[in-house]
PDB file of C-alpha atoms in Angstrom:
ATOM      1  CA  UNK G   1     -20.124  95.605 -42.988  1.00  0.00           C
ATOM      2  CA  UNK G   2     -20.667  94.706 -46.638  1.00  0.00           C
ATOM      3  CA  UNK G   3     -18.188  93.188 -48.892  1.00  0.00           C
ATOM      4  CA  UNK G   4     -18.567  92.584 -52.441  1.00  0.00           C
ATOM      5  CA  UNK G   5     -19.297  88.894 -53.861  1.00  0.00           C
ATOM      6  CA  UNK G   6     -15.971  88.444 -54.816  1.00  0.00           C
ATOM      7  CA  UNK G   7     -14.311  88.967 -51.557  1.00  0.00           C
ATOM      8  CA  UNK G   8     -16.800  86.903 -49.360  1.00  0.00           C
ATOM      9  CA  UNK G   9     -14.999  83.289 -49.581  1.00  0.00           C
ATOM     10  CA  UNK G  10     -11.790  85.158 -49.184  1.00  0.00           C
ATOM     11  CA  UNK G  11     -13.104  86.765 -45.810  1.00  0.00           C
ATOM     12  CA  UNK G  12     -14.477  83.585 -44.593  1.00  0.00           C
ATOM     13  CA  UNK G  13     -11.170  81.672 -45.010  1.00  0.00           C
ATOM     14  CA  UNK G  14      -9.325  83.843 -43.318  1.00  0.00           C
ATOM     15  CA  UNK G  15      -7.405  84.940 -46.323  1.00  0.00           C
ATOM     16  CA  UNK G  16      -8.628  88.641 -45.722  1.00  0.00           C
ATOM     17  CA  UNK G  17      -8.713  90.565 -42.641  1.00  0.00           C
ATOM     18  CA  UNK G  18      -8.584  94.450 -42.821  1.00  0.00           C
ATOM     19  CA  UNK G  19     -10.441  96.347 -45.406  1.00  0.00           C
ATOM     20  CA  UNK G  20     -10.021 100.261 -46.302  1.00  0.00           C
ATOM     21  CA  UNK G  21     -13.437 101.850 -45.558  1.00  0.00           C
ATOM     22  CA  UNK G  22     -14.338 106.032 -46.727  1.00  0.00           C
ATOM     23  CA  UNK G  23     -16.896 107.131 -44.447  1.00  0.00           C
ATOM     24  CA  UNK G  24     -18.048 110.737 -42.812  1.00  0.00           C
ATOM     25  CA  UNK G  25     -17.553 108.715 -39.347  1.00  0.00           C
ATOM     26  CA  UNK G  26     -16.762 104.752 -38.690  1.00  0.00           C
ATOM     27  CA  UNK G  27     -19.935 102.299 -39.342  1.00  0.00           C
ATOM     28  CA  UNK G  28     -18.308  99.818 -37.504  1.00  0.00           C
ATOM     29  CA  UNK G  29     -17.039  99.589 -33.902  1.00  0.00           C
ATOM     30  CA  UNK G  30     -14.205  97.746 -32.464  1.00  0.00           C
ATOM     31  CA  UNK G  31     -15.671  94.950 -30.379  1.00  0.00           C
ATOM     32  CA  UNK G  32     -19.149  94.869 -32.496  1.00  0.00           C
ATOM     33  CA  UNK G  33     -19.956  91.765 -34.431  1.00  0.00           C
ATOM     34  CA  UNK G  34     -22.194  92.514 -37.973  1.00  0.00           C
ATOM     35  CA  UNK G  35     -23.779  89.813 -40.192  1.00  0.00           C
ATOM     36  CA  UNK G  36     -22.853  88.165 -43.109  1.00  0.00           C
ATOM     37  CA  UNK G  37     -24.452  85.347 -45.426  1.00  0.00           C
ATOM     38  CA  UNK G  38     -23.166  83.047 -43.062  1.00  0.00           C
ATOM     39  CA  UNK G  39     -21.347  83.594 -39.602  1.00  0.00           C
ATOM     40  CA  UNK G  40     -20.646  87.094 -38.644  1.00  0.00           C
ATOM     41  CA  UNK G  41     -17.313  90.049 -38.754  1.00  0.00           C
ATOM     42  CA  UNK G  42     -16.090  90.283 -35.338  1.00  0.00           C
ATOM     43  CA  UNK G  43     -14.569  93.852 -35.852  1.00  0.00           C
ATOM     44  CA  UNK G  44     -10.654  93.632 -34.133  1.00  0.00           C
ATOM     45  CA  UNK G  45      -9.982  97.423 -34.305  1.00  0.00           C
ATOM     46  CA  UNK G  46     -10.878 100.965 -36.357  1.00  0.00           C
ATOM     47  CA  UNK G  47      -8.362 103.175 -37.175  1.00  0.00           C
ATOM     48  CA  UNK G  48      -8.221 106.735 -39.212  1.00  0.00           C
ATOM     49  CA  UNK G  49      -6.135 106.470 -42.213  1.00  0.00           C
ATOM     50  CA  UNK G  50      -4.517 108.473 -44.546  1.00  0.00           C
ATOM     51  CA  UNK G  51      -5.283 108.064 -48.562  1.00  0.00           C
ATOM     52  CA  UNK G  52      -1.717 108.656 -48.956  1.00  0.00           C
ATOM     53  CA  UNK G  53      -0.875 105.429 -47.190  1.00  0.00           C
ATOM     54  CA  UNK G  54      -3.188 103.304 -48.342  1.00  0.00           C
ATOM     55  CA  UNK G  55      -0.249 101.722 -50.572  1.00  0.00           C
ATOM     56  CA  UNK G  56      -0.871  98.794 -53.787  1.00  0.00           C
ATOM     57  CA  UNK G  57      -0.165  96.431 -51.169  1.00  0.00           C
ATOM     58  CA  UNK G  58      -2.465  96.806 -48.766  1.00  0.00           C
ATOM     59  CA  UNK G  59      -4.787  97.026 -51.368  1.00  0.00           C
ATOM     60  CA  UNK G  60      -3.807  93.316 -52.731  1.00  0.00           C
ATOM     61  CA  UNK G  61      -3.665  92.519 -49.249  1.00  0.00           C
ATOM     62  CA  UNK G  62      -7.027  93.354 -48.637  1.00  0.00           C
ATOM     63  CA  UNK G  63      -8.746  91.606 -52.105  1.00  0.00           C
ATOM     64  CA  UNK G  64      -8.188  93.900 -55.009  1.00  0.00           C
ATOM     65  CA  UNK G  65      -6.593  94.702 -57.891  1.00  0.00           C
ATOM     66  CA  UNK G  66      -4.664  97.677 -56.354  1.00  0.00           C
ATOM     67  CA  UNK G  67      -5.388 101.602 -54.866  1.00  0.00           C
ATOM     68  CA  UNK G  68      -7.844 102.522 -57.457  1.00  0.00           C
ATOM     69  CA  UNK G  69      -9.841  99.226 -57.506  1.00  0.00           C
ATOM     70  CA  UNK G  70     -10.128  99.081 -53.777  1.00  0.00           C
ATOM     71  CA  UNK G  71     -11.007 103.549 -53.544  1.00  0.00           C
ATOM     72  CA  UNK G  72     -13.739 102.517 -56.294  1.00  0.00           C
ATOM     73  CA  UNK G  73     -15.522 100.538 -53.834  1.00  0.00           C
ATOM     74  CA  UNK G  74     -14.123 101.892 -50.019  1.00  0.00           C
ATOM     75  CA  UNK G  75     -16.333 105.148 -50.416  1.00  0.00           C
ATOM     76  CA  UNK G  76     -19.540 105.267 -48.978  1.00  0.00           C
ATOM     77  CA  UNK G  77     -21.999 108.130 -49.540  1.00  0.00           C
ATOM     78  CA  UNK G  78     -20.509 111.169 -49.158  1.00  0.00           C
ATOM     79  CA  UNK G  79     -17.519 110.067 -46.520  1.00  0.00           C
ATOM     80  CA  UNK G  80     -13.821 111.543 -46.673  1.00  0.00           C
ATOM     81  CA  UNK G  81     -12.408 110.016 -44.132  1.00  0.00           C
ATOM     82  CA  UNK G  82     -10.453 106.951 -44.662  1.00  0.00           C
ATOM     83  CA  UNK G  83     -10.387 104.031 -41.943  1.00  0.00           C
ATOM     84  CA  UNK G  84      -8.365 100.813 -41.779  1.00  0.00           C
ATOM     85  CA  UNK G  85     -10.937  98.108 -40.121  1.00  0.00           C
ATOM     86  CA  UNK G  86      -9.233  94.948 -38.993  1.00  0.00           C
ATOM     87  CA  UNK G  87     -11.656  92.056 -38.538  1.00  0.00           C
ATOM     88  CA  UNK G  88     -12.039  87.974 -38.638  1.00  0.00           C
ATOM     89  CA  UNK G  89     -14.683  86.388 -39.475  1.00  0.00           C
ATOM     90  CA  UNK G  90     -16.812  84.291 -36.790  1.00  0.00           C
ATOM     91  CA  UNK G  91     -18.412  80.772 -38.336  1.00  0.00           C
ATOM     92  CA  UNK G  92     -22.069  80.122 -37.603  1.00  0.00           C
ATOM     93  CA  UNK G  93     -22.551  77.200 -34.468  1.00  0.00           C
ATOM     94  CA  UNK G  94     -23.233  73.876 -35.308  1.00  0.00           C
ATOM     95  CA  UNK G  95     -26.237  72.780 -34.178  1.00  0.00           C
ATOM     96  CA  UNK G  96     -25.951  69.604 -32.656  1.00  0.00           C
TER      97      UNK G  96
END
């Protein structure tokens, strides 16, 4: 899973944790962990989604501006298919 710079801190505190994706099929699966910077995504759950419901909050929610911000950057290649990924973000270990 890639986010943009601007959302990275926000994932990392916790302050987002579902993202609209537009693929052909998921990228992600529930239960998979994928890398970031630091740490890693522990994806939570993948579910279809209509466009009609992704709603100006849920786009806030999730880090941006509003619908057409967040559609600018959801779509991926040449995906239709909407899909609400729920996620937290998993620290790197200490070493001791």
């Amino acid at each position: 899973m890639i986010f943009t710079k601007r959302l990275r801190d926000r994932v990392r505190r916790g302050e987002i944790a579902f993202r609209v994706f537009i693929w052909v099929l998921p990228d992600v699966t529930a239960g998979h962990r994928y890398g970031m910077e630091e740490g890693v995504i522990q994806v939570d759950s993948v579910l279809p989604v209509n466009l009609a419901d992704v709603t100006a909050e849920l786009a806030r929610e999730s880090g941006f501006k509003g619908v057409v911000d967040l559609l600018k950057v959801a779509k991926h290649g040449r995906g239709e298919n909407a899909y609400l990924v729920r996620f937290h973000y998993v620290p790197p270990r200490t070493k001791r």
